Each structure stands twice: as structure tokens, then as C-alpha cells.
mmCIF file of C-alpha atoms in Angstrom:
data_model
loop_
_atom_site.group_PDB
_atom_site.id
_atom_site.type_symbol
_atom_site.label_atom_id
_atom_site.label_comp_id
_atom_site.label_asym_id
_atom_site.label_seq_id
_atom_site.Cartn_x
_atom_site.Cartn_y
_atom_site.Cartn_z
ATOM 1 C CA MET A 671 2.821 258.936 114.596
ATOM 2 C CA LYS A 672 -0.108 258.490 112.210
ATOM 3 C CA ALA A 673 -1.498 261.909 113.188
ATOM 4 C CA PHE A 674 1.881 263.501 112.404
ATOM 5 C CA PHE A 675 1.905 262.163 108.849
ATOM 6 C CA GLU A 676 -1.758 263.058 108.364
ATOM 7 C CA GLY A 677 -0.876 266.583 109.462
ATOM 8 C CA ILE A 678 1.863 266.730 106.834
ATOM 9 C CA GLN A 679 -0.621 265.436 104.247
ATOM 10 C CA TYR A 680 -3.157 268.107 105.241
ATOM 11 C CA LEU A 681 -0.537 270.843 105.027
ATOM 12 C CA PHE A 682 0.603 269.922 101.537
ATOM 13 C CA VAL A 683 -2.633 268.729 99.937
ATOM 14 C CA ASP A 684 -5.135 271.191 101.381
ATOM 15 C CA ILE A 685 -3.048 274.314 102.000
ATOM 16 C CA LEU A 686 0.173 274.501 99.956
ATOM 17 C CA PHE A 687 -1.244 272.984 96.753
ATOM 18 C CA ALA A 688 -4.441 275.097 96.813
ATOM 19 C CA PRO A 689 -3.064 277.641 94.282
ATOM 20 C CA LEU A 690 -2.139 274.801 91.930
ATOM 21 C CA ASP A 691 -5.629 273.330 92.258
ATOM 22 C CA PHE A 692 -6.997 276.743 91.277
ATOM 23 C CA LEU A 693 -4.745 276.829 88.207
ATOM 24 C CA ARG A 694 -5.864 273.322 87.271
ATOM 25 C CA SER A 695 -9.526 274.355 87.412
ATOM 26 C CA LEU A 696 -8.678 277.516 85.450
ATOM 27 C CA GLU A 697 -7.516 275.380 82.508
ATOM 28 C CA LEU A 698 -11.104 274.854 81.387
ATOM 29 C CA VAL A 699 -11.534 278.627 81.082
ATOM 30 C CA THR A 700 -8.202 279.788 79.664
ATOM 31 C CA TRP A 701 -5.131 277.763 78.784
ATOM 32 C CA PHE A 702 -2.793 280.746 79.018
ATOM 33 C CA GLY A 703 -4.050 281.645 82.475
ATOM 34 C CA ALA A 704 -3.568 278.098 83.721
ATOM 35 C CA ASN A 705 0.049 278.127 82.561
ATOM 36 C CA THR A 706 1.058 281.414 84.173
ATOM 37 C CA ILE A 707 3.698 279.722 86.311
ATOM 38 C CA ASN A 708 5.302 278.265 83.182
ATOM 39 C CA TRP A 709 5.234 281.666 81.434
ATOM 40 C CA ILE A 710 6.879 283.313 84.443
ATOM 41 C CA PHE A 711 9.654 280.705 84.537
ATOM 42 C CA MET A 712 10.221 281.020 80.776
ATOM 43 C CA ILE A 713 10.539 284.805 81.077
ATOM 44 C CA ILE A 714 12.982 284.496 83.995
ATOM 45 C CA CYS A 715 15.105 281.963 82.093
ATOM 46 C CA SER A 716 15.082 284.098 78.934
ATOM 47 C CA VAL A 717 16.253 287.164 80.850
ATOM 48 C CA ALA A 718 18.971 285.124 82.576
ATOM 49 C CA ILE A 719 20.221 283.699 79.268
ATOM 50 C CA VAL A 720 20.344 287.164 77.649
ATOM 51 C CA TYR A 721 22.240 288.536 80.665
ATOM 52 C CA TRP A 722 24.675 285.612 80.602
ATOM 53 C CA ILE A 723 25.367 286.003 76.871
ATOM 54 C CA LYS A 724 25.943 289.757 77.283
ATOM 55 C CA GLN A 725 28.412 289.120 80.105
ATOM 56 C CA LEU A 726 30.241 286.535 77.996
ATOM 57 C CA GLN A 727 30.435 289.027 75.155
ATOM 58 C CA ILE A 728 31.811 291.759 77.453
ATOM 59 C CA PHE A 729 34.601 289.507 78.751
ATOM 60 C CA ASP A 730 35.363 288.221 75.257
ATOM 61 C CA GLU A 731 35.700 291.747 73.838
ATOM 62 C CA ALA A 732 37.877 292.864 76.759
ATOM 63 C CA GLY A 733 40.185 289.887 76.246
ATOM 64 C CA THR A 734 40.229 289.054 79.952
ATOM 65 C CA GLU A 735 38.862 285.548 79.528
ATOM 66 C CA ASN A 736 41.502 282.866 79.985
ATOM 67 C CA GLN A 737 40.861 280.383 77.179
ATOM 68 C CA ASP A 738 44.021 278.383 77.792
ATOM 69 C CA THR A 739 43.275 274.671 78.130
ATOM 70 C CA THR A 740 45.611 274.481 81.122
ATOM 71 C CA ALA A 741 43.690 277.132 83.042
ATOM 72 C CA HIS A 742 42.784 274.526 85.647
ATOM 73 C CA SER A 743 45.278 272.234 87.283
ATOM 74 C CA PHE A 744 43.152 269.132 86.709
ATOM 75 C CA LEU A 745 43.262 269.640 82.912
ATOM 76 C CA LYS A 746 47.037 269.154 82.680
#
């Protein structure tokens, strides 16, 4: 059983986290390069928020949004 858990440790520490170790060592060279994962997630979230707001605006202008407080049965 010990070998099984050591195998899991090897997989995560030495193989799957290798790109993150590279980014950590890259921090001494360039801060922006070391935070590329964060920049990618911020861009994805920004695009999703803009898309969501545009969709809300489309439904609001069309008047198809049900804004009645009794729209759900559990709100009665």
C-alpha cells in the first residue's frame, strides 16, 4: 500500500506539477511570464462577463425576461 501512495506522490509532484515548478522558477526572470495562468483566467472571465451582460441586455430589450417575483413556485 505504501508503494501505491508513493506512486501517487510521484505522479503529482514530479510529473503533473512540473509546469508549475517551471513558472515558479520563471518568476525571478519575469513576473508577467510567471503569472501567465492568472492572465489567461482573467481574460476568460472577462470575456464571459461581457458575453453574459450582452445576453442580459438582449433579453431585457426584447421584454422576454420574466421579472415577476412569483416566477418560481418557492417564492410564493
